[in-house]
């Protein structure tokens, strides 16, 4: 599929492939259920933490967990956005070659 293509085209094709894979993952019901289960567990831990200073560490841990999930989801969304741009660039490259 990538025979005869230059390095830039191969890179853009790779980016579009990663975007498609990221999109499938974000759309996958099992992945969504796993994320919700982890978020629910984190929120239960947060809600069950002792009040005041005694629960500060547990709440910080819960917050860190939510931050990590957000970073993972953000990275997947970044791959999708990058793939869309790469697809547009591939279209422009094809037009230039015509």
Protein backbone atom coordinates (compact mmCIF):
# COMPACT_ATOMS: atom_id res chain seq x y z
CA UNK A 1 0.00 0.00 0.00
CA UNK A 2 2.84 2.41 0.71
CA UNK A 3 5.17 1.27 -2.13
CA UNK A 4 6.30 4.19 -4.27
CA UNK A 5 5.33 6.77 -1.66
CA UNK A 6 7.71 9.28 -0.19
CA UNK A 7 8.45 9.50 3.52
CA UNK A 8 6.02 12.37 4.06
CA UNK A 9 3.16 10.41 2.53
CA UNK A 10 4.01 7.33 4.58
CA UNK A 11 4.00 9.43 7.73
CA UNK A 12 0.63 10.95 6.87
CA UNK A 13 -0.83 7.52 6.10
CA UNK A 14 0.45 6.28 9.44
CA UNK A 15 -1.21 9.24 11.17
CA UNK A 16 -4.53 8.53 9.47
CA UNK A 17 -4.26 4.88 10.51
CA UNK A 18 -3.63 5.85 14.13
CA UNK A 19 -6.58 8.25 13.97
CA UNK A 20 -8.86 5.48 12.77
CA UNK A 21 -7.64 3.14 15.51
CA UNK A 22 -8.09 5.84 18.17
CA UNK A 23 -11.60 6.52 16.88
CA UNK A 24 -12.52 2.85 17.03
CA UNK A 25 -11.19 2.67 20.57
CA UNK A 26 -13.14 5.73 21.72
CA UNK A 27 -16.29 4.31 20.10
CA UNK A 28 -15.83 0.83 21.58
CA UNK A 29 -18.52 -0.04 24.13
CA UNK A 30 -16.15 -2.16 26.23
CA UNK A 31 -13.61 0.66 26.40
CA UNK A 32 -16.33 3.13 27.36
CA UNK A 33 -17.61 0.77 30.06
CA UNK A 34 -14.09 0.28 31.42
CA UNK A 35 -13.54 4.04 31.60
CA UNK A 36 -16.84 4.56 33.40
CA UNK A 37 -16.05 1.76 35.86
CA UNK A 38 -12.67 3.33 36.66
CA UNK A 39 -14.20 6.80 37.01
CA UNK A 40 -16.94 5.44 39.26
CA UNK A 41 -14.34 3.75 41.46
CA UNK A 42 -12.30 6.94 41.69
CA UNK A 43 -15.37 8.98 42.65
CA UNK A 44 -16.35 6.38 45.28
CA UNK A 45 -12.85 6.61 46.73
CA UNK A 46 -13.12 10.41 46.71
CA UNK A 47 -16.53 10.40 48.37
CA UNK A 48 -15.41 7.82 50.94
CA UNK A 49 -12.31 9.72 51.95
CA UNK A 50 -12.22 11.00 55.52
CA UNK A 51 -13.19 14.64 55.95
CA UNK A 52 -10.62 17.35 56.46
CA UNK A 53 -6.88 16.94 56.38
CA UNK A 54 -7.11 13.20 57.06
CA UNK A 55 -8.63 12.64 53.61
CA UNK A 56 -6.40 15.02 51.67
CA UNK A 57 -4.08 12.30 50.37
CA UNK A 58 -6.98 10.11 49.23
CA UNK A 59 -8.60 13.06 47.45
CA UNK A 60 -5.31 14.02 45.80
CA UNK A 61 -4.95 10.44 44.61
CA UNK A 62 -8.47 10.46 43.23
CA UNK A 63 -7.81 13.75 41.45
CA UNK A 64 -4.59 12.34 39.98
CA UNK A 65 -6.48 9.31 38.72
CA UNK A 66 -9.05 11.50 36.97
CA UNK A 67 -6.25 13.62 35.50
CA UNK A 68 -4.56 10.53 34.06
CA UNK A 69 -7.81 9.35 32.46
CA UNK A 70 -8.32 12.80 30.96
CA UNK A 71 -4.77 12.78 29.57
CA UNK A 72 -5.31 9.37 27.96
CA UNK A 73 -8.59 10.49 26.39
CA UNK A 74 -6.97 13.77 25.31
CA UNK A 75 -4.13 11.89 23.62
CA UNK A 76 -6.59 9.68 21.73
CA UNK A 77 -8.52 12.77 20.61
CA UNK A 78 -5.22 14.36 19.56
CA UNK A 79 -4.49 11.33 17.34
CA UNK A 80 -7.91 11.76 15.72
CA UNK A 81 -7.36 15.47 15.07
CA UNK A 82 -3.87 14.80 13.71
CA UNK A 83 -5.25 12.10 11.45
CA UNK A 84 -7.88 14.45 10.04
CA UNK A 85 -5.20 17.00 9.23
CA UNK A 86 -3.02 14.28 7.70
CA UNK A 87 -5.93 13.15 5.51
CA UNK A 88 -6.38 16.69 4.25
CA UNK A 89 -2.65 16.97 3.57
CA UNK A 90 -2.70 13.70 1.64
CA UNK A 91 -5.49 15.11 -0.50
CA UNK A 92 -3.45 18.24 -1.19
CA UNK A 93 -0.37 16.15 -2.00
CA UNK A 94 -2.41 14.13 -4.48
CA UNK A 95 -3.67 17.31 -6.16
CA UNK A 96 -0.14 18.69 -6.44
CA UNK A 97 1.05 15.48 -8.09
CA UNK A 98 -1.75 15.60 -10.70
